PDB file of C-alpha atoms and ligand atoms in Angstrom:
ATOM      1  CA  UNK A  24      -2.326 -16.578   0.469  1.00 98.00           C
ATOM      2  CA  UNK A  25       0.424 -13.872  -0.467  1.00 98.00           C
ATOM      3  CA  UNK A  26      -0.215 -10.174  -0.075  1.00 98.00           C
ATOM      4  CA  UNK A  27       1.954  -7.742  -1.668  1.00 99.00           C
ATOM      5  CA  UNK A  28       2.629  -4.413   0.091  1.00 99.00           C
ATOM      6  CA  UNK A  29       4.307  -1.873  -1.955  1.00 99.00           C
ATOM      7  CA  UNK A  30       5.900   1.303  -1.049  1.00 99.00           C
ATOM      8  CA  UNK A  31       6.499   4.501  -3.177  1.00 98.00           C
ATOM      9  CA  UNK A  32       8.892   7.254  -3.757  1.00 98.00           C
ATOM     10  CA  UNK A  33      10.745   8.669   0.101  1.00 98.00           C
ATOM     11  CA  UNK A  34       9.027   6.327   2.056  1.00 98.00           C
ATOM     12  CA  UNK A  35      12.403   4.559   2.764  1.00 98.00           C
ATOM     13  CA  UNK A  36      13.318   7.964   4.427  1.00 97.00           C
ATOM     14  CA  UNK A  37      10.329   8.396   7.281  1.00 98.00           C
ATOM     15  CA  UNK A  38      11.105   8.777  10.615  1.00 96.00           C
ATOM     16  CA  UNK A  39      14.057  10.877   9.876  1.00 89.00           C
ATOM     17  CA  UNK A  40      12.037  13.787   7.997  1.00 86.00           C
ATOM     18  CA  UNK A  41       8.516  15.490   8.761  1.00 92.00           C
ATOM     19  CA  UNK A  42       7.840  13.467  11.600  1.00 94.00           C
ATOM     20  CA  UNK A  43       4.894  15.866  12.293  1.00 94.00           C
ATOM     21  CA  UNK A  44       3.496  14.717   9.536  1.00 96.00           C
ATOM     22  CA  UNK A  45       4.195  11.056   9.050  1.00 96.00           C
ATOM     23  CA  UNK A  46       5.578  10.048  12.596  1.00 94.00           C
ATOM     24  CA  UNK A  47       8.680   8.875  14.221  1.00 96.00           C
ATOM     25  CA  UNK A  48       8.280   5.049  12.771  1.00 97.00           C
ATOM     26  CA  UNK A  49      10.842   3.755   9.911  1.00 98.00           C
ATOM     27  CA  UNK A  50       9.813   1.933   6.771  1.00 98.00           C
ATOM     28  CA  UNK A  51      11.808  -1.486   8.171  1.00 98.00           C
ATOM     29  CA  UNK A  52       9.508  -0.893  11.478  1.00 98.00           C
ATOM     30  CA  UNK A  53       6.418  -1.071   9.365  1.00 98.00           C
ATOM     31  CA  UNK A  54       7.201  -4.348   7.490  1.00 98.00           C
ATOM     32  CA  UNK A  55       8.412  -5.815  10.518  1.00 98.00           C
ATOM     33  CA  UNK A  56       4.892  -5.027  12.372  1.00 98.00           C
ATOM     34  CA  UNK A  57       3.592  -6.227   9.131  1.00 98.00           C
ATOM     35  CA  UNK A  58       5.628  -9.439   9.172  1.00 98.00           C
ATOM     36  CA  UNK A  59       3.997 -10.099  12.621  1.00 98.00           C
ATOM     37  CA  UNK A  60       0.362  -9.181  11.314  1.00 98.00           C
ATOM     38  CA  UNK A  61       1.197 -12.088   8.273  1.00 98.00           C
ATOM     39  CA  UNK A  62       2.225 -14.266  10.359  1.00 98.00           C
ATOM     40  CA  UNK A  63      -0.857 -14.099  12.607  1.00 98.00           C
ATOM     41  CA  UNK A  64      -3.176 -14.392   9.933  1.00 98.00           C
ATOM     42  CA  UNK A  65      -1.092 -16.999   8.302  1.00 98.00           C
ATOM     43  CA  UNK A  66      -0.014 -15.390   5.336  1.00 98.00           C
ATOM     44  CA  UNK A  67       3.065 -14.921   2.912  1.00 98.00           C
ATOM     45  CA  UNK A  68       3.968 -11.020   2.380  1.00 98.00           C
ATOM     46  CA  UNK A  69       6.643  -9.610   0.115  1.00 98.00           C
ATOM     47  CA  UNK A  70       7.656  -6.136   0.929  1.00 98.00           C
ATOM     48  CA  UNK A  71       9.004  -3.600  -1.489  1.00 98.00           C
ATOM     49  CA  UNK A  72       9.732  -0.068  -1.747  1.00 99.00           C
ATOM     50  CA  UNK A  73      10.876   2.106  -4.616  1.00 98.00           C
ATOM     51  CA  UNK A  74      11.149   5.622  -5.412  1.00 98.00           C
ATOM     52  CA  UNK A  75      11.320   5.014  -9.166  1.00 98.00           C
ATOM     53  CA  UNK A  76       7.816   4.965 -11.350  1.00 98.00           C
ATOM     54  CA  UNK A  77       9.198   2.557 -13.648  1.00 98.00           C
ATOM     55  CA  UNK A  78      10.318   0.064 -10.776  1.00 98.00           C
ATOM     56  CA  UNK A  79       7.307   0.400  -9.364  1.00 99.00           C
ATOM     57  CA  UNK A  80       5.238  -0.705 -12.441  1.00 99.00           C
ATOM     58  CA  UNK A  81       7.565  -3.501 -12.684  1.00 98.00           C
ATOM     59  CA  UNK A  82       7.219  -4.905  -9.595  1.00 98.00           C
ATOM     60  CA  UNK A  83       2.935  -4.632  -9.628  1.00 98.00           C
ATOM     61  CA  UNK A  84       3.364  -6.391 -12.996  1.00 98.00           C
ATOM     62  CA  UNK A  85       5.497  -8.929 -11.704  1.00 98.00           C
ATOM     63  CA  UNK A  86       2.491 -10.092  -9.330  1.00 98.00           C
ATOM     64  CA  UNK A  87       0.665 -11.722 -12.159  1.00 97.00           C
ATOM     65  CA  UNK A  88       3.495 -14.055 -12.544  1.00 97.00           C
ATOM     66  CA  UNK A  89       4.365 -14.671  -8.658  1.00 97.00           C
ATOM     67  CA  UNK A  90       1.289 -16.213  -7.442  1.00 97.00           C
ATOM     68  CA  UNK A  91       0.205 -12.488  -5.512  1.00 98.00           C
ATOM     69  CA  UNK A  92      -3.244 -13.100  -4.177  1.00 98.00           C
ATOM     70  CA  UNK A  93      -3.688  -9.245  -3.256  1.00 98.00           C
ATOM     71  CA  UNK A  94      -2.119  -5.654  -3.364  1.00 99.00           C
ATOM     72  CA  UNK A  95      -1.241  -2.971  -0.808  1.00 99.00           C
ATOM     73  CA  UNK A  96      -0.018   0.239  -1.982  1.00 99.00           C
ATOM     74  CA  UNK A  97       1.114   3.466  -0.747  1.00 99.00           C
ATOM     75  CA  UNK A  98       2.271   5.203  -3.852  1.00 99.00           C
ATOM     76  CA  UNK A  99       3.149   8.315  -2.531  1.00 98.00           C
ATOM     77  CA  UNK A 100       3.809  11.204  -4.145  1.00 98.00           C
ATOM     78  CA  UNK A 101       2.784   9.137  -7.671  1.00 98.00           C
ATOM     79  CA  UNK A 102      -0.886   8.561  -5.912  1.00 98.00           C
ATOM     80  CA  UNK A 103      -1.316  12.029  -7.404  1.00 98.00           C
ATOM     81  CA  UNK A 104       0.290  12.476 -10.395  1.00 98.00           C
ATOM     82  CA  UNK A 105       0.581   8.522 -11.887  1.00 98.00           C
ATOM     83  CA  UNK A 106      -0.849   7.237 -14.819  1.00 99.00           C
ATOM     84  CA  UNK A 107       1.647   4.511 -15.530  1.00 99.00           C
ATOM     85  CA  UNK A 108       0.609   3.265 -11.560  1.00 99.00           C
ATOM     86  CA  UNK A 109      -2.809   3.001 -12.112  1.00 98.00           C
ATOM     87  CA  UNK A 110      -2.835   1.209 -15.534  1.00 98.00           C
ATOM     88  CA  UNK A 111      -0.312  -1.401 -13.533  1.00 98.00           C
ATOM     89  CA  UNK A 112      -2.673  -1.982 -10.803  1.00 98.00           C
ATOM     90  CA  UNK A 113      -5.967  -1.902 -13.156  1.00 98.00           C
ATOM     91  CA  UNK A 114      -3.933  -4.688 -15.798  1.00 98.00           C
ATOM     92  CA  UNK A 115      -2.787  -7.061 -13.045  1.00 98.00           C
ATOM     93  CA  UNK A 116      -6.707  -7.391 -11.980  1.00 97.00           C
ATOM     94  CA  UNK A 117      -5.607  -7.793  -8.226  1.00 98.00           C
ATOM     95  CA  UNK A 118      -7.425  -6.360  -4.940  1.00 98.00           C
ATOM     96  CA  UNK A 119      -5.595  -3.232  -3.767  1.00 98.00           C
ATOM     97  CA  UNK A 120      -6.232  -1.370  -0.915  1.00 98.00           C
ATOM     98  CA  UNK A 121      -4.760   2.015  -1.110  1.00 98.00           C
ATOM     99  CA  UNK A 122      -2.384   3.049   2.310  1.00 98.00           C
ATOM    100  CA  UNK A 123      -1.677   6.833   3.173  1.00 98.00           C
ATOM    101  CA  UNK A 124      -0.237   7.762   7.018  1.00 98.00           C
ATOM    102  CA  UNK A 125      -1.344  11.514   6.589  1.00 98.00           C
ATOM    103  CA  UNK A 126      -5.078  12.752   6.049  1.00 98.00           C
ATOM    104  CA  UNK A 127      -4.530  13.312   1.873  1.00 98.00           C
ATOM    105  CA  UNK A 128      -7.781  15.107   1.722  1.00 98.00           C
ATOM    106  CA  UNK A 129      -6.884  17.470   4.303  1.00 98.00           C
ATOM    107  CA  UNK A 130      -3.387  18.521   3.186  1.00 98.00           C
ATOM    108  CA  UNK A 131      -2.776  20.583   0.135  1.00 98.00           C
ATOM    109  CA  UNK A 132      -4.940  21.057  -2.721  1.00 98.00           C
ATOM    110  CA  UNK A 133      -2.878  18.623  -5.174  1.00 98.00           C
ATOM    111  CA  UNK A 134      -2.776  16.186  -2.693  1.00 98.00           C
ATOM    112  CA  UNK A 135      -6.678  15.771  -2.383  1.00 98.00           C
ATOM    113  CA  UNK A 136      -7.072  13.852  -5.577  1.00 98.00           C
ATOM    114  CA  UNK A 137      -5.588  10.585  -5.951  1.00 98.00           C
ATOM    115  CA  UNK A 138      -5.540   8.894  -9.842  1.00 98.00           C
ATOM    116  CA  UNK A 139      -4.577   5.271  -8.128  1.00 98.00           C
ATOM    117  CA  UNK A 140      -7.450   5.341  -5.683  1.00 98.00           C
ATOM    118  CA  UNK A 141     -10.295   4.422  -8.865  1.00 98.00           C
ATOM    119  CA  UNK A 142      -8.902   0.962  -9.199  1.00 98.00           C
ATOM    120  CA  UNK A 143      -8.703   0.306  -5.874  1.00 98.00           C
ATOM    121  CA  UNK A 144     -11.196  -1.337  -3.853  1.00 98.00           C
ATOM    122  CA  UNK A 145     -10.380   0.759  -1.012  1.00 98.00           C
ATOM    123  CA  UNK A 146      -7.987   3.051   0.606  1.00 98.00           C
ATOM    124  CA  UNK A 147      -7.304   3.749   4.192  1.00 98.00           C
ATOM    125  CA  UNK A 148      -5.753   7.099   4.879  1.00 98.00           C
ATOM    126  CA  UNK A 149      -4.666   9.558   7.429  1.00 98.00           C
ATOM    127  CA  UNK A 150      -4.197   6.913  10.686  1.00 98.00           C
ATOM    128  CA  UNK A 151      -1.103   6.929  10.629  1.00 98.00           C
ATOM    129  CA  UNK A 152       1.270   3.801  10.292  1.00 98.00           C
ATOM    130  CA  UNK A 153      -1.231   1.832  11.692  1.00 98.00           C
ATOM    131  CA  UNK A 154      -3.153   2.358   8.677  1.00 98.00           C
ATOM    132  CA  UNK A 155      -0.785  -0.316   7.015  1.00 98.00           C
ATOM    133  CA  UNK A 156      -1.985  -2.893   9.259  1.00 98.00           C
ATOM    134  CA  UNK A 157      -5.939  -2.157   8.425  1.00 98.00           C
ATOM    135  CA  UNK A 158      -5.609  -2.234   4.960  1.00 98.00           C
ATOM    136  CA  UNK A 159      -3.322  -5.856   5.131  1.00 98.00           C
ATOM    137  CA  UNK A 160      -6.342  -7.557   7.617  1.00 98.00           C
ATOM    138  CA  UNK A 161      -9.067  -6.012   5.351  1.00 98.00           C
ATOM    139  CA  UNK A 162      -6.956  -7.354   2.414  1.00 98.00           C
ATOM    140  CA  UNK A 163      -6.836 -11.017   4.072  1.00 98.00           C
ATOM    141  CA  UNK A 164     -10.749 -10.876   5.066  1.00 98.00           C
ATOM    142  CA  UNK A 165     -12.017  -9.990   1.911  1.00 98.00           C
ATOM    143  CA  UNK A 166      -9.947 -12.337  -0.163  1.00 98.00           C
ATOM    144  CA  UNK A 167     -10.882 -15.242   2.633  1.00 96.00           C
ATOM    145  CA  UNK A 168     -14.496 -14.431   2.220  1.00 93.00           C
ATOM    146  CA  UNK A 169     -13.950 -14.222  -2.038  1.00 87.00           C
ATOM    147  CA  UNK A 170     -12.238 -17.851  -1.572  1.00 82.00           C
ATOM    148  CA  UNK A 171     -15.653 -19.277   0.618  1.00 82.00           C
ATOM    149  CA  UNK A 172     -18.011 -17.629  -1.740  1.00 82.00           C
ATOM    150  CA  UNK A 173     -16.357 -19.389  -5.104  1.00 80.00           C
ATOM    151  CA  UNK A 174     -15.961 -22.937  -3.185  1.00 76.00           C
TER     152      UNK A 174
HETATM  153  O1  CA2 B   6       0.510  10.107   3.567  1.00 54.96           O
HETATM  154  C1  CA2 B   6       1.088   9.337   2.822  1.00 54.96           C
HETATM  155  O2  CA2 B   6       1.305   8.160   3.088  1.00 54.96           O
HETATM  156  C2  CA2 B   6       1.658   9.854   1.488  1.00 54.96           C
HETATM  157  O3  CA2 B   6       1.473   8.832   0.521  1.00 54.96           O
HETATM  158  C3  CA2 B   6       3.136  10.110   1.730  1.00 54.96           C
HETATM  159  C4  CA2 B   6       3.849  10.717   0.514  1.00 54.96           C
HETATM  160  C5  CA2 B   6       3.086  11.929  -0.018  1.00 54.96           C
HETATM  161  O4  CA2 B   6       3.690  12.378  -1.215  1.00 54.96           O
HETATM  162  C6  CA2 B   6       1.615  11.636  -0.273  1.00 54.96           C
HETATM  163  O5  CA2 B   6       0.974  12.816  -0.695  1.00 54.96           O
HETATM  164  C7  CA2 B   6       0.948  11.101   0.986  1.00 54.96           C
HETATM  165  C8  CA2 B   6       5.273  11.108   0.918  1.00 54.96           C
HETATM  166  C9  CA2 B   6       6.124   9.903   1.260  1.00 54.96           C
HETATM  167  C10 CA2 B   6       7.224  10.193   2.233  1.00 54.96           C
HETATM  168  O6  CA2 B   6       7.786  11.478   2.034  1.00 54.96           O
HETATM  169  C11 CA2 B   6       8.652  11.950   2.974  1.00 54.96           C
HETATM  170  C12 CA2 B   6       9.015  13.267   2.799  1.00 54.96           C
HETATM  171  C13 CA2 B   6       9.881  13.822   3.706  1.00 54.96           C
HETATM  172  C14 CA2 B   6      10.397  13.053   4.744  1.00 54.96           C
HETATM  173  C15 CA2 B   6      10.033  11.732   4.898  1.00 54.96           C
HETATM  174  C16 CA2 B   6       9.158  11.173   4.013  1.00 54.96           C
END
Protein backbone atom coordinates (compact mmCIF):
# COMPACT_ATOMS: atom_id res chain seq x y z
CA UNK A 1 0.00 0.00 0.00
CA UNK A 2 1.39 3.66 -0.65
CA UNK A 3 -0.12 6.69 1.03
CA UNK A 4 0.61 10.03 -0.18
CA UNK A 5 0.83 12.91 2.33
CA UNK A 6 0.94 16.26 0.86
CA UNK A 7 1.76 19.52 2.32
CA UNK A 8 0.68 23.10 1.23
CA UNK A 9 1.85 26.59 1.01
CA UNK A 10 4.37 27.72 4.57
CA UNK A 11 4.14 24.55 6.03
CA UNK A 12 7.92 24.04 5.33
CA UNK A 13 8.31 27.09 7.72
CA UNK A 14 6.43 25.76 11.18
CA UNK A 15 8.11 25.67 14.19
CA UNK A 16 9.92 28.82 13.48
CA UNK A 17 6.65 31.11 13.14
CA UNK A 18 3.24 31.19 15.21
CA UNK A 19 4.15 28.50 17.34
CA UNK A 20 1.03 29.43 19.42
CA UNK A 21 -0.80 28.48 16.85
CA UNK A 22 0.72 25.53 15.08
CA UNK A 23 3.42 24.36 17.70
CA UNK A 24 7.08 24.09 18.10
CA UNK A 25 7.35 20.79 15.66
CA UNK A 26 9.09 21.19 12.02
CA UNK A 27 7.66 19.84 8.80
CA UNK A 28 10.90 17.18 8.54
CA UNK A 29 9.74 16.15 12.31
CA UNK A 30 6.32 15.31 11.03
CA UNK A 31 7.35 13.04 8.09
CA UNK A 32 9.86 11.51 10.13
CA UNK A 33 7.07 10.52 12.90
CA UNK A 34 5.18 9.66 9.85
CA UNK A 35 7.95 7.50 8.40
CA UNK A 36 7.80 5.55 11.74
CA UNK A 37 3.84 5.33 11.68
CA UNK A 38 4.43 3.67 7.77
CA UNK A 39 6.67 1.62 8.76
CA UNK A 40 4.58 0.15 11.60
CA UNK A 41 1.71 -0.39 9.59
CA UNK A 42 3.80 -1.62 6.78
CA UNK A 43 3.33 0.87 4.31
CA UNK A 44 5.17 2.95 1.51
CA UNK A 45 4.69 6.93 2.04
CA UNK A 46 5.95 9.68 -0.22
CA UNK A 47 6.13 13.02 1.38
CA UNK A 48 5.82 16.33 -0.36
CA UNK A 49 5.37 19.85 0.35
CA UNK A 50 4.84 22.85 -1.87
CA UNK A 51 3.81 26.31 -1.56
CA UNK A 52 2.91 26.63 -5.24
CA UNK A 53 -0.95 25.77 -6.45
CA UNK A 54 0.24 24.60 -9.64
CA UNK A 55 2.90 22.14 -8.05
CA UNK A 56 0.56 21.03 -5.94
CA UNK A 57 -1.99 19.93 -8.63
CA UNK A 58 0.83 18.31 -10.28
CA UNK A 59 1.93 16.25 -7.80
CA UNK A 60 -2.01 14.92 -6.75
CA UNK A 61 -2.22 14.22 -10.50
CA UNK A 62 0.85 12.43 -10.61
CA UNK A 63 -0.74 9.76 -8.09
CA UNK A 64 -2.84 8.23 -10.78
CA UNK A 65 0.25 7.24 -12.53
CA UNK A 66 2.48 6.16 -9.36
CA UNK A 67 0.56 3.37 -8.01
CA UNK A 68 -0.86 5.92 -4.80
CA UNK A 69 -3.35 3.81 -2.96
CA UNK A 70 -4.56 6.94 -0.79
CA UNK A 71 -4.21 10.78 -0.13
CA UNK A 72 -3.36 12.98 2.86
CA UNK A 73 -3.57 16.59 2.51
CA UNK A 74 -3.07 19.65 4.40
CA UNK A 75 -3.55 22.32 1.82
CA UNK A 76 -3.22 25.17 3.81
CA UNK A 77 -3.99 28.38 3.09
CA UNK A 78 -5.47 26.90 -0.57
CA UNK A 79 -8.03 24.64 1.72
CA UNK A 80 -9.90 27.94 1.55
CA UNK A 81 -9.57 29.59 -1.44
CA UNK A 82 -8.66 26.44 -4.13
CA UNK A 83 -10.53 25.39 -6.89
CA UNK A 84 -7.74 24.00 -8.99
CA UNK A 85 -7.01 21.63 -5.49
CA UNK A 86 -10.19 20.25 -5.28
CA UNK A 87 -10.82 19.36 -8.99
CA UNK A 88 -7.14 17.50 -8.56
CA UNK A 89 -8.21 15.51 -5.68
CA UNK A 90 -11.96 14.88 -7.05
CA UNK A 91 -10.20 13.68 -10.83
CA UNK A 92 -7.58 11.36 -9.32
CA UNK A 93 -10.67 9.39 -7.53
CA UNK A 94 -8.33 8.62 -4.46
CA UNK A 95 -9.30 8.53 -0.56
CA UNK A 96 -8.17 11.78 1.08
CA UNK A 97 -8.35 12.61 4.44
CA UNK A 98 -8.06 16.26 4.98
CA UNK A 99 -5.10 17.33 7.90
CA UNK A 100 -5.27 20.82 9.72
CA UNK A 101 -2.98 21.36 13.21
CA UNK A 102 -5.20 24.44 14.26
CA UNK A 103 -9.09 24.30 15.03
CA UNK A 104 -10.13 25.91 11.24
CA UNK A 105 -13.62 26.37 12.42
CA UNK A 106 -12.65 28.28 15.33
CA UNK A 107 -10.17 30.76 13.82
CA UNK A 108 -11.21 33.51 11.52
CA UNK A 109 -14.23 33.76 9.55
CA UNK A 110 -12.48 32.85 6.04
CA UNK A 111 -10.87 30.14 7.53
CA UNK A 112 -14.16 28.27 8.60
CA UNK A 113 -15.01 27.08 5.15
CA UNK A 114 -12.86 24.75 3.43
CA UNK A 115 -13.60 24.08 -0.70
CA UNK A 116 -11.13 20.79 -0.49
CA UNK A 117 -12.94 19.27 2.45
CA UNK A 118 -16.27 18.08 -0.10
CA UNK A 119 -14.13 15.53 -1.82
CA UNK A 120 -12.68 14.29 0.98
CA UNK A 121 -13.79 11.45 2.91
CA UNK A 122 -12.72 13.03 5.99
CA UNK A 123 -10.70 15.64 7.64
CA UNK A 124 -9.11 15.74 11.00
CA UNK A 125 -8.46 19.19 12.33
CA UNK A 126 -7.35 21.26 15.19
CA UNK A 127 -5.10 18.34 17.24
CA UNK A 128 -2.34 19.50 16.47
CA UNK A 129 0.59 17.62 14.62
CA UNK A 130 -0.64 14.62 15.87
CA UNK A 131 -3.51 15.04 13.72
CA UNK A 132 -1.15 13.85 10.79
CA UNK A 133 -0.75 10.60 12.32
CA UNK A 134 -4.80 9.99 12.71
CA UNK A 135 -5.61 10.79 9.42
CA UNK A 136 -2.46 8.32 7.90
CA UNK A 137 -3.87 5.13 10.36
CA UNK A 138 -7.51 6.02 9.40
CA UNK A 139 -6.18 6.21 5.78
CA UNK A 140 -4.48 2.59 6.12
CA UNK A 141 -7.72 1.06 8.00
CA UNK A 142 -10.15 2.08 5.67
CA UNK A 143 -8.29 1.17 2.54
CA UNK A 144 -7.38 -2.41 4.41
CA UNK A 145 -11.00 -2.92 5.13
CA UNK A 146 -11.96 -1.60 1.16
CA UNK A 147 -9.22 -4.36 0.04
CA UNK A 148 -11.17 -7.38 2.40
CA UNK A 149 -14.54 -6.25 1.30
CA UNK A 150 -13.64 -6.50 -2.73
CA UNK A 151 -11.64 -9.98 -2.18
O1 LIG B 1 -4.11 24.50 10.60
C1 LIG B 1 -3.62 24.18 9.54
O2 LIG B 1 -3.00 23.14 9.36
C2 LIG B 1 -3.69 25.15 8.34
O3 LIG B 1 -3.88 24.36 7.18
C3 LIG B 1 -2.35 25.87 8.30
C4 LIG B 1 -2.29 26.94 7.21
C5 LIG B 1 -3.50 27.87 7.28
O4 LIG B 1 -3.47 28.76 6.18
C6 LIG B 1 -4.82 27.12 7.30
O5 LIG B 1 -5.87 28.05 7.43
C7 LIG B 1 -4.85 26.12 8.44
C8 LIG B 1 -0.99 27.73 7.37
C9 LIG B 1 0.24 26.88 7.10
C10 LIG B 1 1.46 27.34 7.83
O6 LIG B 1 1.54 28.75 7.93
C11 LIG B 1 2.49 29.29 8.74
C12 LIG B 1 2.38 30.66 8.91
C13 LIG B 1 3.29 31.28 9.71
C14 LIG B 1 4.32 30.55 10.30
C15 LIG B 1 4.42 29.19 10.11
C16 LIG B 1 3.51 28.55 9.33
Amino acid sequence: MKILVVNGPNLNLLGRRKVEVYGTITLPEIESRLRKVAEELGVEMNFSQSNSEGALVDRIGEALFDGTDGIVINPAAYTHTSVAVRDALEAVRLPAIEVHISNIHTREEFRNHSVTAPVCVGQVVGLGADGYEWAFRALVRRLECNERESR
